Amino acid sequence: MAEKRVDKEIERQKPNILEHIKGVKFHKLAPGITTHPLVRSGRPCIEGTGITVENIASLRTHHKMDAQQIADHLWLKLDIVQDALNYYADHKQYIDACNKLSSINDRQFEEARFGTNPNSILSRRKSVP
């Protein structure tokens, strides 16, 4: 009988994010707005946070908040929120197109996982004892 080979336990190392970021710099798009390929998939963000301009625009358009309410809600300074809203106004078409594409991808992902009819999932769940 052949002897069973026993390998030493392989020690897993966590990836060092600093090694990935090294050499790739944050790009300043406008006052208070930066982007980085490893932060929020390169979407424009408020400098020093992960809050995207898309998030700020969504609060403005969908939730009908003014700049002061957004600043209070997200614990930001008013001028930072104004910078994000100004950037959104200047690049509205691009940001809206990215947002629409993202929602289409999300919907396709959900349909691929569960099918188009969510009731079919519930009916299968009910039939299982």
PDB file of C-alpha atoms in Angstrom:
ATOM      1  CA  MET A   1       0.000   0.000   0.000  1.00  0.00           C
ATOM      2  CA  ALA A   2       1.265   3.475  -0.871  1.00  0.00           C
ATOM      3  CA  GLU A   3       1.892   5.881   1.903  1.00  0.00           C
ATOM      4  CA  LYS A   4      -0.464   8.777   2.133  1.00  0.00           C
ATOM      5  CA  ARG A   5       1.343  12.029   1.555  1.00  0.00           C
ATOM      6  CA  VAL A   6       0.720  14.593   4.226  1.00  0.00           C
ATOM      7  CA  ASP A   7       1.407  18.174   3.249  1.00  0.00           C
ATOM      8  CA  LYS A   8       2.215  20.771   5.788  1.00  0.00           C
ATOM      9  CA  GLU A   9      -0.699  22.984   6.548  1.00  0.00           C
ATOM     10  CA  ILE A  10      -0.757  25.836   4.093  1.00  0.00           C
ATOM     11  CA  GLU A  11      -0.949  29.149   5.825  1.00  0.00           C
ATOM     12  CA  ARG A  12      -3.387  31.484   4.126  1.00  0.00           C
ATOM     13  CA  GLN A  13      -2.461  35.105   3.994  1.00  0.00           C
ATOM     14  CA  LYS A  14      -4.903  37.930   3.716  1.00  0.00           C
ATOM     15  CA  PRO A  15      -4.273  40.088   0.691  1.00  0.00           C
ATOM     16  CA  ASN A  16      -2.573  43.335   1.543  1.00  0.00           C
ATOM     17  CA  ILE A  17      -4.734  46.084   0.059  1.00  0.00           C
ATOM     18  CA  LEU A  18      -1.835  48.530   0.237  1.00  0.00           C
ATOM     19  CA  GLU A  19       0.092  46.391  -2.258  1.00  0.00           C
ATOM     20  CA  HIS A  20      -2.809  46.695  -4.687  1.00  0.00           C
ATOM     21  CA  ILE A  21      -3.279  50.408  -4.183  1.00  0.00           C
ATOM     22  CA  LYS A  22       0.430  51.238  -4.373  1.00  0.00           C
ATOM     23  CA  GLY A  23       1.126  53.058  -7.589  1.00  0.00           C
ATOM     24  CA  VAL A  24      -2.543  53.826  -8.269  1.00  0.00           C
ATOM     25  CA  LYS A  25      -3.468  57.265  -7.039  1.00  0.00           C
ATOM     26  CA  PHE A  26      -6.775  58.860  -6.266  1.00  0.00           C
ATOM     27  CA  HIS A  27      -7.825  61.152  -9.106  1.00  0.00           C
ATOM     28  CA  LYS A  28      -9.341  64.464  -8.147  1.00  0.00           C
ATOM     29  CA  LEU A  29     -12.243  65.086 -10.530  1.00  0.00           C
ATOM     30  CA  ALA A  30     -13.552  68.284  -8.975  1.00  0.00           C
ATOM     31  CA  PRO A  31     -13.315  70.057  -5.615  1.00  0.00           C
ATOM     32  CA  GLY A  32     -14.176  67.417  -3.018  1.00  0.00           C
ATOM     33  CA  ILE A  33     -14.785  64.649  -5.600  1.00  0.00           C
ATOM     34  CA  THR A  34     -12.280  61.833  -6.202  1.00  0.00           C
ATOM     35  CA  THR A  35     -12.173  58.475  -7.902  1.00  0.00           C
ATOM     36  CA  HIS A  36     -10.056  55.348  -7.507  1.00  0.00           C
ATOM     37  CA  PRO A  37     -10.438  52.037  -9.361  1.00  0.00           C
ATOM     38  CA  LEU A  38     -10.581  50.048  -6.106  1.00  0.00           C
ATOM     39  CA  VAL A  39     -13.080  52.305  -4.322  1.00  0.00           C
ATOM     40  CA  ARG A  40     -16.723  51.835  -5.335  1.00  0.00           C
ATOM     41  CA  SER A  41     -15.611  50.425  -8.702  1.00  0.00           C
ATOM     42  CA  GLY A  42     -14.134  53.758  -9.726  1.00  0.00           C
ATOM     43  CA  ARG A  43     -17.337  55.747  -9.301  1.00  0.00           C
ATOM     44  CA  PRO A  44     -16.954  59.402  -8.310  1.00  0.00           C
ATOM     45  CA  CYS A  45     -17.000  59.668  -4.493  1.00  0.00           C
ATOM     46  CA  ILE A  46     -16.873  62.383  -1.918  1.00  0.00           C
ATOM     47  CA  GLU A  47     -13.229  62.781  -0.949  1.00  0.00           C
ATOM     48  CA  GLY A  48     -12.256  60.646   2.039  1.00  0.00           C
ATOM     49  CA  THR A  49     -15.512  58.667   2.096  1.00  0.00           C
ATOM     50  CA  GLY A  50     -17.181  55.887   0.165  1.00  0.00           C
ATOM     51  CA  ILE A  51     -20.270  57.991  -0.474  1.00  0.00           C
ATOM     52  CA  THR A  52     -20.798  58.238  -4.212  1.00  0.00           C
ATOM     53  CA  VAL A  53     -22.117  61.230  -6.096  1.00  0.00           C
ATOM     54  CA  GLU A  54     -24.836  58.824  -7.235  1.00  0.00           C
ATOM     55  CA  ASN A  55     -25.962  58.411  -3.606  1.00  0.00           C
ATOM     56  CA  ILE A  56     -26.171  62.173  -3.121  1.00  0.00           C
ATOM     57  CA  ALA A  57     -28.078  62.609  -6.389  1.00  0.00           C
ATOM     58  CA  SER A  58     -30.486  59.832  -5.418  1.00  0.00           C
ATOM     59  CA  LEU A  59     -31.286  61.518  -2.117  1.00  0.00           C
ATOM     60  CA  ARG A  60     -31.896  64.752  -4.011  1.00  0.00           C
ATOM     61  CA  THR A  61     -34.063  63.379  -6.816  1.00  0.00           C
ATOM     62  CA  HIS A  62     -35.887  60.407  -5.306  1.00  0.00           C
ATOM     63  CA  HIS A  63     -36.233  61.514  -1.690  1.00  0.00           C
ATOM     64  CA  LYS A  64     -36.690  65.235  -2.430  1.00  0.00           C
ATOM     65  CA  MET A  65     -34.071  66.297   0.126  1.00  0.00           C
ATOM     66  CA  ASP A  66     -32.334  69.646  -0.130  1.00  0.00           C
ATOM     67  CA  ALA A  67     -28.575  70.013   0.377  1.00  0.00           C
ATOM     68  CA  GLN A  68     -28.863  70.809   4.096  1.00  0.00           C
ATOM     69  CA  GLN A  69     -31.056  67.757   4.748  1.00  0.00           C
ATOM     70  CA  ILE A  70     -28.612  65.522   2.854  1.00  0.00           C
ATOM     71  CA  ALA A  71     -25.694  66.946   4.850  1.00  0.00           C
ATOM     72  CA  ASP A  72     -27.528  66.312   8.129  1.00  0.00           C
ATOM     73  CA  HIS A  73     -28.622  62.825   7.054  1.00  0.00           C
ATOM     74  CA  LEU A  74     -25.111  61.720   6.031  1.00  0.00           C
ATOM     75  CA  TRP A  75     -23.220  63.710   8.688  1.00  0.00           C
ATOM     76  CA  LEU A  76     -21.363  65.751   6.090  1.00  0.00           C
ATOM     77  CA  LYS A  77     -20.549  69.419   5.726  1.00  0.00           C
ATOM     78  CA  LEU A  78     -22.885  71.448   3.551  1.00  0.00           C
ATOM     79  CA  ASP A  79     -20.144  72.600   1.169  1.00  0.00           C
ATOM     80  CA  ILE A  80     -19.129  68.985   0.480  1.00  0.00           C
ATOM     81  CA  VAL A  81     -22.707  68.096  -0.443  1.00  0.00           C
ATOM     82  CA  GLN A  82     -22.860  71.188  -2.659  1.00  0.00           C
ATOM     83  CA  ASP A  83     -19.673  70.040  -4.426  1.00  0.00           C
ATOM     84  CA  ALA A  84     -21.244  66.636  -5.094  1.00  0.00           C
ATOM     85  CA  LEU A  85     -24.467  68.187  -6.381  1.00  0.00           C
ATOM     86  CA  ASN A  86     -22.481  70.546  -8.634  1.00  0.00           C
ATOM     87  CA  TYR A  87     -20.492  67.610 -10.009  1.00  0.00           C
ATOM     88  CA  TYR A  88     -23.724  65.719 -10.619  1.00  0.00           C
ATOM     89  CA  ALA A  89     -25.241  68.699 -12.435  1.00  0.00           C
ATOM     90  CA  ASP A  90     -22.179  68.920 -14.703  1.00  0.00           C
ATOM     91  CA  HIS A  91     -22.079  65.151 -15.403  1.00  0.00           C
ATOM     92  CA  LYS A  92     -25.746  64.211 -15.054  1.00  0.00           C
ATOM     93  CA  GLN A  93     -26.045  62.291 -18.312  1.00  0.00           C
ATOM     94  CA  TYR A  94     -23.012  60.091 -17.578  1.00  0.00           C
ATOM     95  CA  ILE A  95     -23.951  59.347 -13.957  1.00  0.00           C
ATOM     96  CA  ASP A  96     -27.575  58.579 -14.861  1.00  0.00           C
ATOM     97  CA  ALA A  97     -26.433  56.230 -17.634  1.00  0.00           C
ATOM     98  CA  CYS A  98     -24.105  54.396 -15.220  1.00  0.00           C
ATOM     99  CA  ASN A  99     -26.906  54.145 -12.670  1.00  0.00           C
ATOM    100  CA  LYS A 100     -29.316  52.756 -15.264  1.00  0.00           C
ATOM    101  CA  LEU A 101     -26.759  50.221 -16.450  1.00  0.00           C
ATOM    102  CA  SER A 102     -26.129  49.141 -12.869  1.00  0.00           C
ATOM    103  CA  SER A 103     -29.840  48.591 -12.222  1.00  0.00           C
ATOM    104  CA  ILE A 104     -30.155  46.567 -15.450  1.00  0.00           C
ATOM    105  CA  ASN A 105     -27.225  44.380 -14.373  1.00  0.00           C
ATOM    106  CA  ASP A 106     -28.768  43.906 -10.908  1.00  0.00           C
ATOM    107  CA  ARG A 107     -32.099  42.882 -12.417  1.00  0.00           C
ATOM    108  CA  GLN A 108     -30.437  40.414 -14.805  1.00  0.00           C
ATOM    109  CA  PHE A 109     -28.466  38.936 -11.918  1.00  0.00           C
ATOM    110  CA  GLU A 110     -31.629  38.423  -9.857  1.00  0.00           C
ATOM    111  CA  GLU A 111     -33.479  36.890 -12.813  1.00  0.00           C
ATOM    112  CA  ALA A 112     -30.592  34.517 -13.447  1.00  0.00           C
ATOM    113  CA  ARG A 113     -30.637  33.404  -9.812  1.00  0.00           C
ATOM    114  CA  PHE A 114     -34.376  33.185  -9.188  1.00  0.00           C
ATOM    115  CA  GLY A 115     -36.178  33.426 -12.506  1.00  0.00           C
ATOM    116  CA  THR A 116     -38.495  36.211 -13.537  1.00  0.00           C
ATOM    117  CA  ASN A 117     -41.431  35.225 -11.330  1.00  0.00           C
ATOM    118  CA  PRO A 118     -40.805  35.514  -7.576  1.00  0.00           C
ATOM    119  CA  ASN A 119     -44.060  33.666  -6.856  1.00  0.00           C
ATOM    120  CA  SER A 120     -42.528  30.503  -8.283  1.00  0.00           C
ATOM    121  CA  ILE A 121     -39.956  30.587  -5.490  1.00  0.00           C
ATOM    122  CA  LEU A 122     -42.664  30.970  -2.869  1.00  0.00           C
ATOM    123  CA  SER A 123     -44.727  28.126  -4.328  1.00  0.00           C
ATOM    124  CA  ARG A 124     -41.691  25.825  -4.282  1.00  0.00           C
ATOM    125  CA  ARG A 125     -41.009  26.786  -0.677  1.00  0.00           C
ATOM    126  CA  LYS A 126     -44.604  26.005   0.346  1.00  0.00           C
ATOM    127  CA  SER A 127     -44.493  22.574  -1.295  1.00  0.00           C
ATOM    128  CA  VAL A 128     -41.466  21.493   0.735  1.00  0.00           C
ATOM    129  CA  PRO A 129     -42.568  19.837   3.985  1.00  0.00           C
TER     130      PRO A 129
END
